[in-house]
Short mmCIF file of C-alpha atoms and ligand atoms in Angstrom, two decimals:
data_model
loop_
_atom_site.label_atom_id
_atom_site.label_comp_id
_atom_site.label_asym_id
_atom_site.label_seq_id
_atom_site.Cartn_x
_atom_site.Cartn_y
_atom_site.Cartn_z
CA MET A 224 3.69 109.92 -17.13
CA LEU A 225 3.94 106.38 -15.87
CA LYS A 226 2.42 104.13 -18.49
CA HIS A 227 2.55 100.86 -16.56
CA THR A 228 3.65 99.97 -13.09
CA ILE A 229 6.05 97.13 -12.59
CA GLN A 230 6.26 95.92 -9.04
CA ASN A 231 9.38 94.53 -7.50
CA LEU A 232 11.53 95.55 -10.42
CA LYS A 233 14.27 96.74 -8.12
CA GLN A 234 14.51 93.27 -6.56
CA ILE A 235 14.57 91.64 -9.99
CA THR A 236 17.51 93.84 -11.04
CA GLU A 237 19.37 92.70 -7.93
CA ARG A 238 18.97 89.05 -9.00
CA TYR A 239 19.44 89.42 -12.76
CA GLN A 240 22.04 91.54 -14.45
CA THR A 241 20.77 94.32 -16.69
CA PRO A 242 19.98 94.66 -19.49
CA PHE A 243 17.19 92.11 -19.77
CA TYR A 244 13.80 91.76 -21.37
CA LEU A 245 10.85 91.23 -19.04
CA TYR A 246 7.46 89.94 -20.23
CA ASP A 247 4.23 90.20 -18.27
CA GLU A 248 2.27 86.94 -18.63
CA ALA A 249 -0.94 88.05 -16.96
CA ARG A 250 -1.46 91.11 -19.14
CA MET A 251 -0.39 89.28 -22.30
CA LEU A 252 -2.87 86.46 -21.77
CA ASP A 253 -5.66 88.85 -20.80
CA ASN A 254 -5.17 90.60 -24.14
CA ALA A 255 -5.04 87.28 -26.05
CA GLN A 256 -8.36 86.27 -24.48
CA LYS A 257 -9.88 89.63 -25.46
CA LEU A 258 -8.90 89.02 -29.08
CA ASN A 259 -10.55 85.58 -29.11
CA ALA A 260 -13.63 86.96 -27.36
CA ALA A 261 -14.01 89.79 -29.91
CA PHE A 262 -14.45 87.34 -32.80
CA THR A 263 -16.70 84.61 -31.36
CA TRP A 264 -19.29 85.36 -34.08
CA ASN A 265 -17.01 83.54 -36.51
CA ASN A 266 -17.09 79.91 -35.36
CA ASP A 267 -13.61 79.02 -36.49
CA PHE A 268 -11.84 82.32 -35.88
CA LYS A 269 -8.16 81.71 -35.31
CA GLU A 270 -5.18 83.91 -34.62
CA TYR A 271 -1.90 82.56 -35.99
CA PHE A 272 0.73 84.39 -33.94
CA ALA A 273 3.51 85.74 -36.15
CA VAL A 274 6.46 83.90 -34.63
CA LYS A 275 8.98 86.43 -35.91
CA ALA A 276 7.53 89.02 -33.51
CA ASN A 277 8.62 87.03 -30.46
CA PRO A 278 10.14 83.62 -31.16
CA ASN A 279 10.68 82.61 -27.54
CA PRO A 280 9.15 79.11 -27.22
CA TYR A 281 7.91 79.80 -23.68
CA ILE A 282 5.89 82.72 -25.00
CA LEU A 283 4.72 80.62 -27.96
CA LYS A 284 3.54 77.87 -25.62
CA LEU A 285 1.53 80.33 -23.53
CA LEU A 286 -0.15 81.59 -26.70
CA LYS A 287 -0.75 78.07 -27.99
CA ASN A 288 -2.60 77.38 -24.74
CA GLN A 289 -4.95 80.24 -25.69
CA GLY A 290 -5.83 78.36 -28.88
CA PHE A 291 -3.52 80.36 -31.11
CA GLY A 292 -1.81 78.82 -34.11
CA MET A 293 1.59 80.01 -35.34
CA ASP A 294 2.48 81.90 -38.48
CA CYS A 295 5.98 80.85 -39.56
CA SER A 296 8.20 81.96 -42.41
CA SER A 297 11.45 80.06 -41.95
CA LEU A 298 12.73 76.62 -41.02
CA PRO A 299 13.77 77.61 -37.48
CA GLU A 300 10.32 79.15 -36.93
CA LEU A 301 8.68 75.93 -38.12
CA LEU A 302 10.92 73.94 -35.76
CA LEU A 303 9.98 76.21 -32.84
CA ALA A 304 6.29 75.69 -33.58
CA GLU A 305 6.91 71.94 -33.70
CA LYS A 306 8.79 72.04 -30.37
CA CYS A 307 5.79 73.79 -28.83
CA GLY A 308 3.61 70.86 -29.90
CA LEU A 309 1.99 72.46 -32.93
CA ALA A 310 1.41 70.61 -36.16
CA GLY A 311 -0.92 70.44 -39.13
CA GLU A 312 -3.23 73.32 -39.87
CA ASP A 313 -2.36 75.05 -36.59
CA ILE A 314 0.69 76.25 -38.50
CA MET A 315 0.48 78.81 -41.29
CA PHE A 316 3.55 78.99 -43.49
CA SER A 317 3.59 82.53 -44.92
CA SER A 318 7.06 82.76 -46.40
CA ASN A 319 8.60 84.48 -49.40
CA ASN A 320 11.63 83.73 -51.60
CA THR A 321 11.41 80.35 -49.91
CA PRO A 322 14.12 77.65 -49.99
CA ILE A 323 12.92 74.19 -50.98
CA GLU A 324 13.85 72.60 -47.63
CA GLU A 325 11.57 75.02 -45.82
CA PHE A 326 8.63 74.09 -48.05
CA ALA A 327 9.54 70.44 -47.42
CA LYS A 328 9.39 70.87 -43.64
CA ALA A 329 6.13 72.84 -43.83
CA ILE A 330 4.54 70.12 -45.98
CA GLU A 331 5.89 67.39 -43.67
CA LEU A 332 4.23 69.16 -40.72
CA GLY A 333 0.99 69.45 -42.66
CA ALA A 334 1.08 73.25 -42.31
CA ILE A 335 -1.14 75.52 -44.38
CA ILE A 336 1.02 76.61 -47.30
CA ASN A 337 0.51 80.28 -48.09
CA LEU A 338 2.30 80.98 -51.38
CA ASP A 339 3.83 84.36 -52.12
CA ASP A 340 4.44 83.78 -55.84
CA ILE A 341 2.45 82.13 -58.64
CA ASN A 342 5.63 80.35 -59.85
CA HIS A 343 5.76 78.44 -56.59
CA ILE A 344 2.78 76.30 -57.58
CA ASP A 345 4.85 74.57 -60.25
CA PHE A 346 7.99 74.80 -58.10
CA LEU A 347 6.23 72.72 -55.43
CA LYS A 348 4.70 70.33 -57.96
CA GLN A 349 8.09 69.70 -59.54
CA HIS A 350 10.29 69.41 -56.46
CA LEU A 351 7.96 68.19 -53.70
CA SER A 352 4.25 67.56 -53.84
CA LEU A 353 1.27 69.84 -53.89
CA PRO A 354 -0.50 70.18 -50.56
CA GLU A 355 -4.17 69.37 -50.15
CA LEU A 356 -4.98 72.92 -49.01
CA ILE A 357 -3.44 75.97 -50.62
CA CYS A 358 -3.53 79.69 -49.89
CA PHE A 359 -2.23 82.60 -51.95
CA ARG A 360 -1.07 85.99 -50.71
CA TYR A 361 -2.71 88.87 -52.54
CA ASN A 362 -0.93 92.16 -53.21
CA PRO A 363 -3.55 94.74 -54.25
CA GLY A 364 -0.96 97.09 -55.81
CA ASN A 365 -2.24 100.61 -56.26
CA GLN A 366 -5.74 99.64 -55.09
CA ARG A 367 -4.64 100.21 -51.48
CA THR A 368 -2.23 102.46 -49.62
CA GLY A 369 0.33 100.90 -47.32
CA SER A 370 1.96 102.22 -44.18
CA THR A 371 5.38 103.66 -43.46
CA ILE A 372 6.85 100.41 -42.17
CA ILE A 373 5.67 98.07 -44.92
CA GLY A 374 5.58 100.60 -47.80
CA TYR A 375 3.16 100.97 -50.71
CA PRO A 376 1.79 97.63 -51.94
CA GLU A 377 3.00 98.15 -55.52
CA GLU A 378 6.54 98.70 -54.22
CA ALA A 379 6.37 95.71 -51.89
CA LYS A 380 8.01 92.41 -52.82
CA PHE A 381 5.10 90.38 -51.46
CA GLY A 382 2.20 88.58 -53.01
CA PHE A 383 0.32 87.87 -56.26
CA THR A 384 -1.21 90.52 -58.53
CA ARG A 385 -4.94 90.31 -59.07
CA ASP A 386 -4.56 88.57 -62.45
CA GLN A 387 -2.07 86.11 -60.98
CA LEU A 388 -4.54 85.31 -58.23
CA PHE A 389 -7.21 84.20 -60.71
CA ALA A 390 -4.64 82.30 -62.81
CA GLY A 391 -3.17 80.70 -59.69
CA TYR A 392 -6.44 79.33 -58.34
CA ARG A 393 -7.36 78.06 -61.80
CA LEU A 394 -4.03 76.25 -62.09
CA ALA A 395 -4.32 74.82 -58.57
CA LYS A 396 -7.81 73.55 -59.41
CA ASP A 397 -6.52 71.98 -62.63
CA TYR A 398 -3.84 70.24 -60.56
CA GLY A 399 -6.55 68.69 -58.41
CA ILE A 400 -6.32 70.87 -55.29
CA LYS A 401 -9.71 71.10 -53.61
CA ARG A 402 -9.23 73.21 -50.49
CA PHE A 403 -8.49 76.93 -50.69
CA GLY A 404 -7.71 79.99 -48.59
CA ILE A 405 -6.77 83.57 -49.42
CA HIS A 406 -4.45 85.95 -47.59
CA ALA A 407 -3.34 89.57 -47.56
CA MET A 408 -0.96 91.47 -45.30
CA ILE A 409 -0.58 95.06 -46.35
CA ALA A 410 -0.35 97.17 -43.21
CA SER A 411 2.01 97.34 -40.31
CA ASN A 412 1.56 99.05 -36.95
CA GLU A 413 -1.77 100.47 -38.15
CA LEU A 414 -4.00 102.02 -35.47
CA GLU A 415 -7.00 102.79 -37.70
CA PRO A 416 -9.63 100.03 -37.34
CA SER A 417 -11.24 100.74 -40.73
CA TYR A 418 -8.06 99.60 -42.44
CA PHE A 419 -8.62 96.02 -41.28
CA ILE A 420 -12.30 96.09 -42.12
CA GLU A 421 -11.41 97.22 -45.65
CA THR A 422 -8.85 94.43 -45.99
CA ALA A 423 -11.41 91.84 -44.92
CA GLU A 424 -13.98 93.31 -47.29
CA MET A 425 -11.48 93.32 -50.15
CA LEU A 426 -10.83 89.59 -49.54
CA PHE A 427 -14.54 88.75 -49.11
CA LYS A 428 -15.27 90.32 -52.50
CA LEU A 429 -12.42 88.35 -54.07
CA VAL A 430 -13.73 85.13 -52.53
CA LYS A 431 -17.04 85.70 -54.26
CA GLU A 432 -15.52 86.72 -57.60
CA ILE A 433 -12.94 83.95 -57.74
CA SER A 434 -15.23 81.18 -56.57
CA THR A 435 -17.91 82.21 -59.09
CA ASP A 436 -15.40 82.57 -61.89
CA ILE A 437 -13.38 79.41 -61.27
CA GLY A 438 -15.83 77.19 -59.48
CA ILE A 439 -13.93 76.59 -56.24
CA LYS A 440 -14.99 76.93 -52.62
CA PHE A 441 -12.94 78.93 -50.11
CA GLU A 442 -12.46 77.68 -46.54
CA PHE A 443 -10.79 80.71 -45.03
CA VAL A 444 -9.75 84.29 -45.37
CA ASN A 445 -6.55 85.37 -43.58
CA ILE A 446 -6.46 89.14 -43.12
CA GLY A 447 -2.83 89.10 -41.95
CA GLY A 448 -1.36 91.01 -39.03
CA GLY A 449 -0.40 94.63 -38.73
CA ILE A 450 -2.67 95.84 -35.93
CA GLY A 451 -0.71 98.62 -34.26
CA ILE A 452 -0.07 99.38 -30.62
CA PRO A 453 -0.04 102.75 -28.81
CA TYR A 454 3.70 103.31 -28.54
CA ARG A 455 3.16 106.99 -27.70
CA PRO A 456 1.42 108.03 -24.48
CA ASP A 457 -1.18 110.03 -26.45
CA GLU A 458 -2.16 107.10 -28.70
CA GLN A 459 -5.09 104.74 -28.08
CA ALA A 460 -5.11 100.97 -28.47
CA VAL A 461 -7.16 99.69 -31.41
CA ASP A 462 -10.67 98.73 -30.31
CA LEU A 463 -10.90 95.08 -31.40
CA ASN A 464 -14.67 95.13 -31.08
CA VAL A 465 -14.86 97.89 -33.68
CA ILE A 466 -12.79 95.82 -36.12
CA SER A 467 -14.86 92.74 -35.34
CA GLU A 468 -18.23 94.51 -35.82
CA GLY A 469 -17.11 95.99 -39.14
CA ILE A 470 -15.83 92.67 -40.44
CA LYS A 471 -19.00 90.91 -39.26
CA ASN A 472 -21.21 93.36 -41.19
CA SER A 473 -19.10 92.95 -44.28
CA TYR A 474 -19.23 89.15 -43.86
CA LYS A 475 -23.01 89.30 -43.78
CA SER A 476 -23.33 91.34 -46.95
CA HIS A 477 -20.55 89.74 -49.01
CA ILE A 478 -20.25 86.17 -47.74
CA GLU A 479 -23.56 85.12 -46.22
CA ALA A 480 -25.68 86.98 -48.79
CA ASN A 481 -23.72 85.35 -51.60
CA ASN A 482 -23.89 81.80 -50.30
CA GLN A 483 -20.21 81.68 -49.47
CA ALA A 484 -20.69 80.90 -45.76
CA PRO A 485 -19.28 79.34 -43.69
CA LEU A 486 -15.90 80.96 -44.18
CA LYS A 487 -13.28 80.91 -41.44
CA LEU A 488 -11.62 84.17 -40.43
CA TYR A 489 -7.91 84.03 -39.64
CA MET A 490 -5.45 86.67 -38.47
CA GLU A 491 -1.72 86.59 -38.05
CA CYS A 492 -0.93 89.45 -35.72
CA GLY A 493 2.38 89.67 -33.93
CA ARG A 494 2.88 93.16 -32.56
CA MET A 495 -0.48 93.61 -30.83
CA ILE A 496 -0.24 90.20 -29.14
CA THR A 497 3.05 90.61 -27.28
CA GLY A 498 4.30 94.15 -27.98
CA PRO A 499 2.84 96.09 -25.03
CA TYR A 500 3.73 93.35 -22.54
CA GLY A 501 7.51 93.40 -22.92
CA TYR A 502 9.99 95.80 -21.30
CA LEU A 503 13.70 96.30 -21.82
CA VAL A 504 15.16 96.93 -18.38
CA THR A 505 18.50 98.71 -18.39
CA LYS A 506 20.69 100.89 -16.19
CA VAL A 507 22.32 104.28 -16.77
CA ARG A 508 26.04 103.64 -17.18
CA HIS A 509 27.36 107.12 -17.94
CA ILE A 510 26.04 110.64 -18.20
CA LYS A 511 27.80 112.80 -20.77
CA GLN A 512 27.40 116.51 -21.51
CA THR A 513 28.66 118.05 -24.76
CA TYR A 514 26.39 119.94 -27.15
CA LYS A 515 23.57 117.83 -25.75
CA ASN A 516 22.90 115.70 -22.69
CA PHE A 517 23.54 112.03 -23.26
CA ALA A 518 22.40 109.24 -20.97
CA GLY A 519 24.39 106.13 -21.88
CA LEU A 520 22.65 102.86 -21.00
CA ASP A 521 24.01 99.35 -20.55
CA ALA A 522 21.74 98.27 -23.43
CA CYS A 523 22.34 99.29 -27.03
CA MET A 524 20.75 99.08 -30.47
CA ALA A 525 21.89 95.44 -30.67
CA ASN A 526 19.28 94.76 -27.96
CA LEU A 527 16.54 96.83 -29.58
CA MET A 528 16.88 97.84 -33.19
CA ARG A 529 13.54 99.56 -33.88
CA PRO A 530 14.45 103.14 -32.90
CA GLY A 531 17.62 102.91 -34.99
CA ILE A 532 16.02 101.62 -38.19
CA TYR A 533 12.54 103.15 -38.28
CA PRO A 534 12.70 106.95 -38.42
CA ASN A 535 9.48 107.45 -36.48
CA ALA A 536 9.72 104.58 -34.02
CA TYR A 537 8.97 105.79 -30.50
CA HIS A 538 9.45 103.80 -27.32
CA HIS A 539 8.24 105.27 -24.09
CA ILE A 540 10.89 105.49 -21.37
CA THR A 541 10.37 105.61 -17.62
CA VAL A 542 12.91 105.81 -14.82
CA LEU A 543 12.22 103.58 -11.83
CA GLY A 544 11.33 105.62 -8.76
CA LYS A 545 11.41 108.89 -10.70
CA GLU A 546 8.09 108.49 -12.51
CA ASP A 547 6.50 111.41 -10.66
CA LEU A 548 9.42 113.86 -10.82
CA VAL A 549 9.27 116.73 -13.31
CA HIS A 550 10.41 115.65 -16.77
CA ASP A 551 12.19 118.84 -17.78
CA ILE A 552 15.65 117.81 -18.97
CA LEU A 553 16.27 116.91 -22.60
CA TYR A 554 18.32 113.75 -23.11
CA ASP A 555 19.48 111.62 -25.97
CA VAL A 556 19.28 108.12 -24.49
CA THR A 557 22.04 106.07 -26.10
CA GLY A 558 23.69 102.69 -26.32
CA SER A 559 27.39 101.96 -26.76
CA LEU A 560 27.66 101.05 -30.46
CA CYS A 561 30.08 102.99 -32.64
CA GLU A 562 27.08 104.05 -34.68
CA ASN A 563 25.30 107.36 -34.17
CA ASN A 564 21.80 105.99 -34.71
CA ASP A 565 22.32 103.84 -31.62
CA LYS A 566 19.81 105.95 -29.68
CA PHE A 567 16.68 104.80 -27.88
CA ALA A 568 15.34 108.36 -27.73
CA ILE A 569 16.38 111.73 -29.08
CA ASP A 570 15.54 114.98 -27.27
CA ARG A 571 13.36 113.15 -24.76
CA LYS A 572 12.23 115.07 -21.69
CA LEU A 573 13.13 113.01 -18.64
CA PRO A 574 13.74 113.66 -14.98
CA GLN A 575 17.34 114.32 -13.91
CA LEU A 576 19.19 111.02 -14.49
CA ASP A 577 21.95 109.58 -12.38
CA ILE A 578 24.38 106.72 -12.90
CA GLY A 579 22.76 103.47 -11.79
CA ASP A 580 19.17 104.60 -12.42
CA ILE A 581 16.97 101.80 -13.72
CA VAL A 582 15.56 102.84 -17.09
CA ILE A 583 12.59 100.96 -18.55
CA ILE A 584 12.01 100.99 -22.30
CA HIS A 585 8.38 100.13 -23.00
CA ASP A 586 6.46 98.18 -25.66
CA VAL A 587 9.33 95.98 -26.79
CA GLY A 588 7.52 92.63 -26.52
CA ALA A 589 7.28 92.29 -30.31
CA HIS A 590 10.00 92.88 -32.91
CA GLY A 591 12.32 93.61 -29.96
CA HIS A 592 14.76 90.96 -28.71
CA THR A 593 14.17 88.98 -31.90
CA MET A 594 15.69 91.72 -34.09
CA GLY A 595 18.82 91.73 -31.93
CA PHE A 596 22.20 91.41 -33.56
CA ASN A 597 25.89 91.23 -32.67
CA TYR A 598 27.44 94.23 -34.38
CA ASN A 599 30.44 95.59 -32.46
CA GLY A 600 30.58 92.26 -30.62
CA LYS A 601 27.55 93.17 -28.51
CA LEU A 602 25.72 90.27 -26.91
CA ARG A 603 21.99 89.68 -26.76
CA SER A 604 20.37 89.91 -23.36
CA ALA A 605 18.40 87.42 -21.31
CA GLU A 606 14.60 87.24 -21.44
CA LEU A 607 12.59 86.92 -18.22
CA LEU A 608 8.94 86.09 -17.77
CA LEU A 609 6.89 87.51 -14.91
CA ARG A 610 4.43 84.69 -14.31
CA LYS A 611 0.85 85.18 -13.17
CA ASN A 612 1.81 84.04 -9.65
CA GLY A 613 4.59 86.65 -9.42
CA GLU A 614 7.40 84.17 -10.02
CA ILE A 615 10.22 85.16 -12.39
CA VAL A 616 11.39 82.57 -14.91
CA GLU A 617 14.45 83.06 -17.08
CA ILE A 618 13.11 81.95 -20.48
CA ARG A 619 16.34 82.67 -22.35
CA ARG A 620 19.76 83.23 -20.82
CA ALA A 621 22.00 86.07 -21.96
CA GLU A 622 24.50 85.32 -24.70
CA THR A 623 28.09 84.76 -23.62
CA ILE A 624 31.32 85.59 -25.41
CA ASP A 625 31.69 81.84 -26.02
CA ASP A 626 28.33 81.83 -27.82
CA HIS A 627 29.51 84.75 -29.89
CA PHE A 628 32.77 83.03 -30.87
CA ALA A 629 31.18 79.60 -31.38
CA THR A 630 31.35 79.84 -35.17
CA LEU A 631 35.07 80.64 -35.16
CA ASP A 632 37.92 78.12 -35.11
CA PHE A 633 40.70 79.56 -32.93
CA ASP A 634 42.82 76.40 -33.21
CA GLY A 635 42.76 76.90 -36.95
CA LEU A 636 43.71 80.53 -36.38
CA ALA A 637 46.79 79.49 -34.39
CA ARG A 638 47.97 77.35 -37.34
CA PHE A 639 47.01 79.97 -39.91
CA ILE A 640 49.84 82.03 -41.36
C1 PLP B 876 5.39 90.33 -39.87
C2 PLP B 876 4.24 89.60 -40.37
C3 PLP B 876 3.08 89.48 -39.57
C4 PLP B 876 2.94 90.14 -38.23
O1 PLP B 876 2.96 91.52 -38.32
P1 PLP B 876 2.61 92.42 -37.02
O2 PLP B 876 2.82 93.81 -37.54
O3 PLP B 876 3.61 92.04 -35.99
O4 PLP B 876 1.23 92.12 -36.63
C5 PLP B 876 2.06 88.72 -40.07
N1 PLP B 876 2.12 88.10 -41.28
C6 PLP B 876 3.21 88.20 -42.06
C7 PLP B 876 3.22 87.50 -43.37
C8 PLP B 876 4.30 88.95 -41.65
O5 PLP B 876 5.37 89.05 -42.43
#
């Protein structure tokens, strides 16, 4: 089954060497607008795009133009947001185990500081200064179930316990902080809409309890990211309107009815924003037959790590020009690492493959190129953007061997005995 059609791909592969990532601007922005449109009932709804999902500044700038903020968790991510023209409360800093210089940069930018640990309140007070607005990440422990990627909340390294949350807001209030938010991020690649409604409801109830108990007023609730995408052909995209309706009803009964309105609703999705709109375009390099059929591509796990590290990760694969042929041959689709989990697909039914066929790996626009690595001396590929007007822009060139060796001193090596 052909999941998406990509026109002119053959011509693009004649101009740019495979493998490369290709992003589809028109479809990405259409989806971003749908997300904003789904939540217009909340006046200050804002999506903070999780930069780690796709840290290409060209992509970030497109999303910024849709009114998105950025969710950062490292110094380079903060610098990328800054380069894209973001500052202040358009940046959410949701880090963990955070070095002091990263807090310093986030505070300098005026970002919203979302603390992962109650000890970091005093850590900031001692080493830097306390921000004017503070947010804490809640980990509900055994109150909620997690998902396979992120694990069970009580096993996860993230966030405050419930008791720490109350103690943390009390301490922050005692230290003179007046503006507050609350955050949770407990699911990943979740396709069930009710999960997000429950997370919002859990936070709405906490807003009421904590503000009554401590006497503070909350400005926002950040329900995190984690909305899944239909990687498999038989899966359905999450209906954003269903999530929105559910959260709106819960907002009415827990926030409006308890005099907690207005309260801003924030999200920090990564995967559902860019995931479906990125493709890894590769060619078949070798066909090998032993106990199985292997199709060896010119891309490898260093270009796309997900299938290698997540046991159930599925990426749909199509073969350019062979979409309508019978898919009746079982292949393991592999890379060239000396590592047996370097496989994009195992026992996948595909049409008969030939050397030189253009193979498209789907849904790699999030947590794709960004997870790339250099094991076995493999180089990361270029990233291309298919613009709305059909133009192709190279938004990141491919790595070269010189890039790869840039941290080594070969003159020193020559003198080294
Ligand atoms: C990774 C991450 C996100 C984005 O997750 P997606 O599954 O890509 O939506 C959001 N917030 C935090 C704190 C994260 O670590």
